[in-house]
PDB file of C-alpha atoms and ligand atoms in Angstrom:
ATOM      1  CA  MET A  25      18.034   4.831  28.978  1.00 83.00           C
ATOM      2  CA  VAL A  26      15.827   2.573  26.961  1.00 90.00           C
ATOM      3  CA  ILE A  27      15.165   3.481  23.380  1.00 91.00           C
ATOM      4  CA  VAL A  28      11.790   2.338  22.113  1.00 93.00           C
ATOM      5  CA  TYR A  29      11.819   1.725  18.425  1.00 93.00           C
ATOM      6  CA  GLY A  30       9.820  -0.224  15.934  1.00 95.00           C
ATOM      7  CA  SER A  31       8.168  -0.183  12.602  1.00 94.00           C
ATOM      8  CA  LYS A  32       4.656  -0.258  11.320  1.00 92.00           C
ATOM      9  CA  ASN A  33       3.134  -0.763   7.930  1.00 92.00           C
ATOM     10  CA  SER A  34       0.469   1.460   6.527  1.00 90.00           C
ATOM     11  CA  ILE A  35      -1.466   1.442   3.307  1.00 90.00           C
ATOM     12  CA  LYS A  36      -2.042   4.679   1.478  1.00 91.00           C
ATOM     13  CA  ILE A  37      -4.918   4.599  -0.955  1.00 92.00           C
ATOM     14  CA  LYS A  38      -4.052   6.546  -4.046  1.00 93.00           C
ATOM     15  CA  LYS A  39      -7.067   6.077  -6.282  1.00 94.00           C
ATOM     16  CA  ASN A  40     -10.324   4.192  -6.523  1.00 92.00           C
ATOM     17  CA  LEU A  41     -10.468   2.378  -9.826  1.00 89.00           C
ATOM     18  CA  GLY A  42     -14.146   1.482  -9.750  1.00 91.00           C
ATOM     19  CA  VAL A  43     -15.897  -1.853  -9.743  1.00 93.00           C
ATOM     20  CA  ASN A  44     -14.047  -4.722 -11.349  1.00 86.00           C
ATOM     21  CA  VAL A  45     -14.213  -8.491 -11.279  1.00 91.00           C
ATOM     22  CA  CYS A  46     -11.406  -9.787  -9.104  1.00 90.00           C
ATOM     23  CA  PRO A  47      -9.440 -12.582 -10.809  1.00 87.00           C
ATOM     24  CA  ASN A  48      -8.810 -14.193  -7.438  1.00 91.00           C
ATOM     25  CA  CYS A  49     -12.221 -14.337  -5.745  1.00 94.00           C
ATOM     26  CA  GLY A  50     -14.448 -13.606  -8.770  1.00 94.00           C
ATOM     27  CA  MET A  51     -16.413 -10.942  -6.900  1.00 92.00           C
ATOM     28  CA  ASN A  52     -17.436  -7.560  -8.264  1.00 94.00           C
ATOM     29  CA  THR A  53     -15.486  -5.278  -5.974  1.00 91.00           C
ATOM     30  CA  GLU A  54     -14.066  -1.783  -5.964  1.00 90.00           C
ATOM     31  CA  LYS A  55     -10.410  -2.044  -6.780  1.00 88.00           C
ATOM     32  CA  VAL A  56      -8.098   0.465  -5.219  1.00 92.00           C
ATOM     33  CA  LEU A  57      -4.662   1.580  -6.228  1.00 94.00           C
ATOM     34  CA  ALA A  58      -2.552   1.697  -3.100  1.00 94.00           C
ATOM     35  CA  ALA A  59       0.991   1.930  -1.843  1.00 94.00           C
ATOM     36  CA  GLU A  60       2.131   0.013   1.193  1.00 92.00           C
ATOM     37  CA  LYS A  61       4.614   1.909   3.307  1.00 94.00           C
ATOM     38  CA  GLN A  62       6.790   0.837   6.153  1.00 95.00           C
ATOM     39  CA  GLN A  63       7.434   3.456   8.787  1.00 94.00           C
ATOM     40  CA  PHE A  64      10.247   3.284  11.262  1.00 94.00           C
ATOM     41  CA  THR A  65       9.525   4.826  14.610  1.00 94.00           C
ATOM     42  CA  VAL A  66      11.568   5.865  17.613  1.00 95.00           C
ATOM     43  CA  PHE A  67       9.521   6.496  20.732  1.00 93.00           C
ATOM     44  CA  TYR A  68       6.476   6.006  18.494  1.00 90.00           C
ATOM     45  CA  ILE A  69       7.456   8.980  16.339  1.00 92.00           C
ATOM     46  CA  PRO A  70       7.878   8.149  12.651  1.00 91.00           C
ATOM     47  CA  ILE A  71      11.464   8.873  11.636  1.00 93.00           C
ATOM     48  CA  PHE A  72      11.437   7.749   8.052  1.00 92.00           C
ATOM     49  CA  SER A  73       9.398   5.606   5.750  1.00 92.00           C
ATOM     50  CA  HIS A  74       9.926   3.730   2.570  1.00 93.00           C
ATOM     51  CA  THR A  75       7.553   2.218   0.083  1.00 92.00           C
ATOM     52  CA  LEU A  76       7.370  -1.538   0.296  1.00 91.00           C
ATOM     53  CA  ARG A  77       5.203  -2.123  -2.713  1.00 92.00           C
ATOM     54  CA  LYS A  78       2.655  -0.524  -4.956  1.00 95.00           C
ATOM     55  CA  GLY A  79      -0.267  -2.285  -6.454  1.00 95.00           C
ATOM     56  CA  LEU A  80      -3.922  -3.116  -6.731  1.00 92.00           C
ATOM     57  CA  ILE A  81      -5.896  -4.309  -3.746  1.00 91.00           C
ATOM     58  CA  CYS A  82      -9.119  -6.305  -3.724  1.00 90.00           C
ATOM     59  CA  PRO A  83     -10.957  -5.312  -0.529  1.00 86.00           C
ATOM     60  CA  ASN A  84     -12.950  -8.539  -0.598  1.00 90.00           C
ATOM     61  CA  CYS A  85     -10.227 -11.185  -0.511  1.00 93.00           C
ATOM     62  CA  GLY A  86      -7.223  -8.975   0.218  1.00 89.00           C
ATOM     63  CA  MET A  87      -5.414  -9.968  -2.950  1.00 90.00           C
ATOM     64  CA  TYR A  88      -2.499  -7.701  -3.656  1.00 88.00           C
ATOM     65  CA  LYS A  89      -1.301  -7.421  -7.223  1.00 91.00           C
ATOM     66  CA  THR A  90       2.091  -5.763  -7.232  1.00 94.00           C
ATOM     67  CA  LEU A  91       2.680  -3.256 -10.014  1.00 94.00           C
ATOM     68  CA  THR A  92       5.864  -1.740 -11.332  1.00 95.00           C
ATOM     69  CA  ASN A  93       6.417   1.993 -10.842  1.00 93.00           C
ATOM     70  CA  ALA A  94       5.572   2.657 -14.494  1.00 95.00           C
ATOM     71  CA  GLU A  95       2.326   0.644 -14.342  1.00 94.00           C
ATOM     72  CA  PHE A  96       1.363   2.359 -11.090  1.00 94.00           C
ATOM     73  CA  LYS A  97       1.928   5.824 -12.542  1.00 94.00           C
ATOM     74  CA  GLU A  98      -0.031   5.013 -15.658  1.00 94.00           C
ATOM     75  CA  MET A  99      -3.025   3.751 -13.676  1.00 90.00           C
ATOM     76  CA  ALA A 100      -2.899   6.682 -11.258  1.00 91.00           C
ATOM     77  CA  ASN A 101      -2.996   9.150 -14.136  1.00 91.00           C
ATOM     78  CA  ASN A 102      -5.797   7.530 -16.109  1.00 80.00           C
TER      79      ASN A 102
HETATM   80 ZN1   ZN B  19     -10.715 -10.628  -4.620  1.00 53.38          ZN
END
């Protein structure tokens, strides 16, 4: 029997932080607070997942600013 397994990454958007100037590309873009998760699958069924990183994403240039758990919580609650 062949066991098909793999992993896939997904990004969960937690909160939209509104329009900000991105320090990387200098564009006025909507920053989002997001967590990147890695899911392990067996026969394409997700078995478990763990958070790879949490941070701010610029949808324009794709810049990812990693935040600590404390920073992430603070921004999510503001
Ligand atoms: Zn940017």
